[in-house]
């Protein structure tokens, strides 16, 4: 059976200087050899390095905050946030540096078999895993609101929420990991891994189903589920204004702010992932000869935009009351160590040391 590759699974390049198309390039790509211009390498580094340098520490800090705070790590909602953040951290720390190298070397692989397998699993599951995790958080917030108005019980809410949070990881293991493992031997025989390339082969028959399952359905649900959540709020006479008006009740305020953060995260993820999904759909149609192929710059731009949620989302969870409370506590501890109770610098500060030295009439020699 003839096979073709989708550039979703391995960030690859093709020759745009000779009116090449995606289909033509993939047909004879092993006989072509390209070298990046130094200016192109700098441009690619400018695309990837800021994202890596911000997203990796931002996601790591959020992970540490949740794990080190018992009140957060025992809440189902923040377990869901932790799940999403761990996945984004792995993607930012592992996949993005390899993607940058892939762009620079025109997709040539030089990282070994095991890294190739992990890379393919992560990059194939990025969009639908993140989308599904955000959907789960939306449903969890809806269940929490229904519990607060006595529609469902606390035990039922907790059990259902825990099952929902586990579903994305189960699908990850049964979907991306299992499918990649099944096709691994075929990839090895056709020299698409090892020291040549690391590509996940998708038969042309499954191009459209792959796009629908991996991109269009998850992103569509990520739009529909938050809308349904707001409709249920309205139907249960717990609309947005009424929920925000209950500022006297800490639990109501916390629910309001966490629900707001999920809605914003959903909007951000859909907004930045849709161009990538549209571009890849155009590539699939291009391979079939149904439409004009996008340029490599268009693909790079849409892919770069799709990486921004890894940078933005860790900061969006600061909207929640609980995360802000932890950050305020950390800030208070730091300020307490830096300053004395009367507001002056403590013994470790330079101004305090200078004051003590001058009062003793002792000079400091350098």
Coordinates of C-alpha atoms in Angstrom, one line a residue:
X1 CA 0.0 0.0 0.0
X2 CA 1.4 3.4 -0.9
X3 CA 2.1 5.6 1.9
X4 CA 2.5 9.3 2.4
X5 CA 3.6 11.4 5.3
X6 CA 1.9 14.3 7.0
X7 CA 4.1 17.1 8.3
X8 CA 2.2 17.1 11.5
X9 CA 4.2 14.3 13.0
X10 CA 7.7 15.5 12.1
X11 CA 8.5 19.1 11.4
X12 CA 10.0 18.8 8.0
X13 CA 10.8 21.1 5.1
X14 CA 10.5 21.0 1.4
X15 CA 11.9 23.0 -1.5
X16 CA 9.9 26.1 -2.2
X17 CA 12.3 27.6 -4.8
X18 CA 11.4 25.4 -7.7
X19 CA 7.6 25.4 -7.5
X20 CA 7.7 22.2 -5.6
X21 CA 4.5 20.9 -4.0
X22 CA 4.1 18.8 -0.8
X23 CA 3.3 15.7 -2.8
X24 CA 6.3 16.2 -5.2
X25 CA 8.6 16.7 -2.3
X26 CA 7.5 13.7 -0.3
X27 CA 7.9 11.6 -3.4
X28 CA 11.6 12.2 -3.8
X29 CA 12.7 13.8 -0.5
X30 CA 15.4 11.2 0.3
X31 CA 17.3 12.2 -2.9
X32 CA 17.3 15.9 -1.9
X33 CA 19.8 17.6 0.3
X34 CA 19.4 21.1 1.6
X35 CA 21.4 23.3 3.9
X36 CA 20.0 26.2 5.8
X37 CA 21.3 29.7 5.3
X38 CA 22.7 31.2 8.6
X39 CA 20.1 33.9 8.5
X40 CA 17.4 31.2 8.2
X41 CA 18.9 29.4 11.2
X42 CA 18.8 32.6 13.3
X43 CA 15.2 33.1 12.2
X44 CA 14.2 29.6 13.2
X45 CA 16.0 30.0 16.6
X46 CA 14.1 33.3 17.1
X47 CA 10.8 31.3 16.6
X48 CA 11.6 28.5 19.0
X49 CA 14.0 29.7 21.7
X50 CA 11.7 32.3 23.3
X51 CA 8.9 29.8 23.5
X52 CA 11.2 27.2 25.1
X53 CA 12.8 29.6 27.5
X54 CA 9.5 30.8 28.8
X55 CA 7.2 27.8 28.6
X56 CA 9.6 25.3 30.3
X57 CA 10.1 27.3 33.5
X58 CA 6.6 28.6 33.6
X59 CA 5.0 25.1 33.4
X60 CA 7.6 23.8 35.8
X61 CA 6.9 26.5 38.4
X62 CA 3.1 25.8 38.2
X63 CA 3.8 22.1 38.7
X64 CA 5.9 22.7 41.8
X65 CA 3.3 25.1 43.2
X66 CA 0.5 22.5 42.9
X67 CA 2.6 19.5 44.1
X68 CA 4.0 21.4 47.1
X69 CA 0.6 22.7 48.3
X70 CA -1.6 20.0 49.8
X71 CA -4.8 22.0 49.5
X72 CA -4.2 22.3 45.7
X73 CA -3.0 18.8 44.9
X74 CA -6.0 17.2 46.7
X75 CA -8.5 19.2 44.7
X76 CA -9.8 17.4 41.6
X77 CA -9.8 20.6 39.5
X78 CA -6.1 21.3 40.2
X79 CA -5.2 17.7 39.5
X80 CA -6.6 18.4 36.0
X81 CA -4.6 21.5 35.8
X82 CA -1.5 19.6 36.9
X83 CA -2.2 16.9 34.2
X84 CA -2.4 19.5 31.5
X85 CA 0.7 21.4 32.8
X86 CA 2.8 18.2 33.0
X87 CA 1.9 17.3 29.4
X88 CA 2.8 20.9 28.2
X89 CA 6.0 20.8 30.1
X90 CA 7.1 17.5 28.5
X91 CA 6.2 18.9 25.1
X92 CA 8.0 22.2 25.6
X93 CA 11.1 20.6 27.1
X94 CA 11.4 17.5 24.9
X95 CA 9.6 18.1 21.5
X96 CA 10.3 21.8 20.8
X97 CA 14.1 21.6 20.9
X98 CA 13.9 18.6 18.5
X99 CA 11.5 20.5 16.3
X100 CA 13.9 23.4 16.0
X101 CA 16.6 20.9 15.0
X102 CA 14.3 19.3 12.5
X103 CA 13.6 22.6 10.8
X104 CA 17.3 23.5 10.7
X105 CA 18.4 20.1 9.3
X106 CA 15.4 19.7 6.9
X107 CA 14.0 16.8 9.0
X108 CA 17.1 14.7 9.2
X109 CA 17.0 12.5 12.4
X110 CA 20.1 12.1 14.6
X111 CA 18.7 11.3 18.0
X112 CA 18.2 7.5 18.0
X113 CA 15.3 5.1 18.0
X114 CA 13.9 5.5 21.5
X115 CA 13.8 9.3 21.3
X116 CA 12.1 9.0 17.9
X117 CA 9.4 6.9 19.3
X118 CA 8.7 9.2 22.2
X119 CA 8.8 12.2 19.9
X120 CA 6.3 10.8 17.5
X121 CA 3.9 9.8 20.3
X122 CA 4.0 13.3 21.9
X123 CA 3.8 15.4 18.7
X124 CA 0.9 13.2 17.3
X125 CA -1.1 13.7 20.5
X126 CA -0.4 17.3 21.3
X127 CA -3.6 19.0 20.0
X128 CA -6.2 16.4 20.9
X129 CA -4.6 15.6 24.3
X130 CA -4.5 19.3 25.4
X131 CA -8.0 20.0 24.0
X132 CA -9.4 16.9 25.7
X133 CA -7.8 17.9 29.1
X134 CA -9.3 21.4 28.8
X135 CA -12.7 19.9 28.0
X136 CA -12.4 17.7 31.1
X137 CA -11.7 20.8 33.2
X138 CA -14.8 22.5 31.8
X139 CA -17.0 19.5 32.6
X140 CA -15.4 19.3 36.1
X141 CA -16.3 22.9 36.8
X142 CA -19.8 22.3 35.5
X143 CA -20.2 19.3 37.9
X144 CA -18.9 21.4 40.8
X145 CA -21.5 24.0 40.0
X146 CA -24.3 21.4 39.9
X147 CA -23.1 20.1 43.2
X148 CA -23.2 23.6 44.7
X149 CA -26.9 23.9 43.8
X150 CA -27.7 20.4 45.1
X151 CA -28.4 18.8 41.7
X152 CA -25.8 16.1 42.2
X153 CA -24.0 14.8 45.3
X154 CA -20.4 15.4 46.3
X155 CA -19.5 11.8 46.1
X156 CA -20.8 11.5 42.5
X157 CA -19.1 14.7 41.5
X158 CA -15.7 13.6 42.9
X159 CA -15.9 10.1 41.3
X160 CA -17.0 11.3 37.9
X161 CA -14.4 14.1 37.9
X162 CA -11.6 11.6 38.8
X163 CA -12.6 9.3 36.0
X164 CA -12.8 12.2 33.5
X165 CA -9.3 13.3 34.4
X166 CA -7.9 9.8 33.7
X167 CA -9.6 9.5 30.3
X168 CA -7.1 11.6 28.3
X169 CA -4.2 9.6 29.6
X170 CA -6.0 6.3 28.9
X171 CA -6.7 7.5 25.3
X172 CA -3.0 8.6 25.1
X173 CA -1.8 5.2 26.0
X174 CA -4.3 3.3 23.8
X175 CA -4.2 5.7 21.0
X176 CA -0.9 7.4 20.3
X177 CA 1.4 5.0 22.1
X178 CA -0.2 1.8 20.9
X179 CA -0.7 2.9 17.3
X180 CA 2.9 4.2 17.1
X181 CA 4.1 0.9 18.5
X182 CA 2.2 -1.1 15.9
X183 CA 3.6 0.9 13.1
X184 CA 7.1 1.1 14.5
X185 CA 8.4 -2.0 12.6
X186 CA 7.0 -0.7 9.3
X187 CA 8.8 2.6 9.9
X188 CA 12.1 0.8 10.7
X189 CA 11.9 -1.4 7.5
X190 CA 11.3 1.7 5.4
X191 CA 14.2 3.6 6.9
X192 CA 12.0 6.4 8.3
X193 CA 13.7 6.1 11.6
X194 CA 17.3 5.4 12.8
X195 CA 19.8 7.7 11.2
X196 CA 17.7 9.0 8.3
X197 CA 14.3 10.4 9.2
X198 CA 11.8 10.1 12.0
X199 CA 8.3 10.2 10.4
X200 CA 5.0 8.6 11.3
X201 CA 3.6 7.1 8.1
X202 CA -0.1 7.6 7.4
X203 CA -1.7 6.0 4.4
X204 CA -3.5 8.4 2.1
X205 CA -6.8 6.6 2.9
X206 CA -6.5 7.7 6.5
X207 CA -5.3 11.3 6.0
X208 CA -8.8 12.8 6.3
X209 CA -9.9 10.6 9.2
X210 CA -6.6 11.4 11.0
X211 CA -7.2 15.1 10.6
X212 CA -10.8 14.9 11.8
X213 CA -9.9 12.8 14.9
X214 CA -6.7 14.5 15.9
X215 CA -7.7 18.1 15.2
X216 CA -11.2 19.0 14.1
X217 CA -13.3 17.0 16.6
X218 CA -11.2 18.0 19.7
X219 CA -11.2 21.7 18.7
X220 CA -14.9 21.7 17.9
X221 CA -15.7 20.1 21.2
X222 CA -13.5 22.7 22.9
X223 CA -15.8 25.3 21.5
X224 CA -19.1 23.5 22.2
X225 CA -18.5 22.2 25.7
X226 CA -17.8 25.7 27.3
X227 CA -20.9 27.1 25.5
X228 CA -22.9 24.2 26.9
X229 CA -21.5 24.9 30.3
X230 CA -22.6 28.5 30.2
X231 CA -26.1 27.4 29.0
X232 CA -26.5 25.1 32.0
X233 CA -25.4 27.9 34.3
X234 CA -28.2 30.0 32.8
X235 CA -30.8 27.2 32.9
X236 CA -30.0 26.6 36.6
X237 CA -30.5 30.3 37.4
X238 CA -26.8 30.5 38.2
X239 CA -25.8 32.8 35.4
X240 CA -22.5 34.7 35.2
X241 CA -23.6 37.9 36.9
X242 CA -25.4 36.1 39.7
X243 CA -22.3 33.9 40.3
X244 CA -20.0 36.8 40.4
X245 CA -22.4 38.7 42.7
X246 CA -21.8 36.2 45.5
X247 CA -18.5 37.7 46.4
X248 CA -19.1 37.3 50.1
X249 CA -18.9 33.5 49.8
X250 CA -15.3 32.3 49.2
X251 CA -16.4 29.0 47.6
X252 CA -18.6 30.9 45.1
X253 CA -15.8 33.3 44.3
X254 CA -13.3 30.4 43.8
X255 CA -15.8 28.6 41.5
X256 CA -16.4 31.7 39.6
X257 CA -12.7 32.5 39.0
X258 CA -11.7 28.9 38.2
X259 CA -14.6 28.7 35.7
X260 CA -13.5 31.9 34.2
X261 CA -9.9 30.7 33.8
X262 CA -11.1 27.5 32.1
X263 CA -13.2 29.6 29.6
X264 CA -10.3 31.8 28.8
X265 CA -7.9 28.9 28.4
X266 CA -10.4 27.2 26.1
X267 CA -10.7 30.4 24.0
X268 CA -6.9 30.8 23.8
X269 CA -6.2 27.2 22.8
X270 CA -8.8 27.2 20.1
X271 CA -7.7 30.6 18.8
X272 CA -4.0 29.6 18.5
X273 CA -4.5 26.0 17.3
X274 CA -7.1 26.6 14.6
X275 CA -4.6 28.1 12.1
X276 CA -2.4 25.0 12.4
X277 CA -5.4 22.7 11.9
X278 CA -6.5 24.7 8.9
X279 CA -3.0 24.6 7.4
X280 CA -2.7 20.9 7.8
X281 CA -6.1 20.4 6.3
X282 CA -4.9 22.3 3.3
X283 CA -1.8 20.1 3.1
X284 CA -4.0 17.0 3.1
X285 CA -6.1 18.5 0.3
X286 CA -2.9 19.5 -1.5
X287 CA -1.6 15.9 -1.4
X288 CA -4.8 14.7 -3.0
X289 CA -4.6 17.4 -5.6
X290 CA -7.7 19.2 -4.5
X291 CA -6.2 22.6 -3.7
X292 CA -3.1 24.7 -3.9
X293 CA -0.3 23.8 -1.5
X294 CA 0.6 26.2 1.2
X295 CA 4.1 27.7 1.3
X296 CA 6.6 26.6 3.9
X297 CA 6.5 30.0 5.5
X298 CA 2.7 29.6 5.9
X299 CA 3.3 26.3 7.6
X300 CA 6.0 27.6 9.8
X301 CA 3.9 30.6 10.8
X302 CA 0.9 28.5 11.7
X303 CA 3.0 26.1 13.6
X304 CA 4.8 28.8 15.6
X305 CA 1.4 30.3 16.5
X306 CA 0.2 26.9 17.7
X307 CA 3.0 26.8 20.2
X308 CA 2.0 29.9 22.1
X309 CA -0.6 28.2 24.4
X310 CA 2.3 26.4 26.0
X311 CA 3.6 29.9 27.0
X312 CA 0.4 31.6 27.8
X313 CA -1.7 29.0 29.7
X314 CA 0.5 28.6 32.8
X315 CA 0.0 32.3 33.5
X316 CA -3.8 32.1 32.9
X317 CA -4.3 29.8 35.9
X318 CA -3.2 32.7 38.1
X319 CA -6.8 33.9 37.7
X320 CA -7.8 31.3 40.1
X321 CA -8.2 32.3 43.8
X322 CA -6.2 29.4 45.1
X323 CA -3.1 30.0 42.9
X324 CA -3.1 33.7 43.7
X325 CA -3.3 32.8 47.4
X326 CA -0.2 30.5 47.1
X327 CA 1.7 33.2 45.2
X328 CA 0.8 35.8 47.8
X329 CA 2.0 33.5 50.5
X330 CA 5.3 33.0 48.7
X331 CA 5.7 36.7 48.2
X332 CA 5.0 37.4 51.9
X333 CA 7.6 34.9 53.0
X334 CA 10.2 36.4 50.6
X335 CA 9.4 39.9 51.8
X336 CA 9.6 38.8 55.4
X337 CA 13.1 37.4 54.8
X338 CA 14.2 40.5 53.0
X339 CA 12.8 43.1 55.4
X340 CA 12.6 43.3 59.2
X341 CA 9.3 43.8 61.0
X342 CA 9.8 47.6 61.2
X343 CA 10.1 47.8 57.4
X344 CA 13.9 48.2 57.4
X345 CA 16.3 45.8 55.6
X346 CA 17.4 42.8 57.5
X347 CA 20.9 41.8 58.4
X348 CA 21.5 40.3 55.0
X349 CA 20.7 43.5 53.1
X350 CA 23.5 45.8 51.9
X351 CA 22.0 49.0 53.4
X352 CA 21.7 47.3 56.8
X353 CA 25.3 46.1 56.6
X354 CA 26.5 49.6 55.6
X355 CA 24.6 51.2 58.5
X356 CA 26.2 48.8 61.0
X357 CA 29.7 49.4 59.6
X358 CA 29.3 53.2 59.8
X359 CA 28.0 53.0 63.3
X360 CA 30.9 50.9 64.4
X361 CA 33.4 53.4 62.8
X362 CA 34.9 50.5 60.9
X363 CA 36.1 50.7 57.3
X364 CA 35.7 48.0 54.7
X365 CA 38.7 47.5 52.4
X366 CA 38.3 45.8 49.0

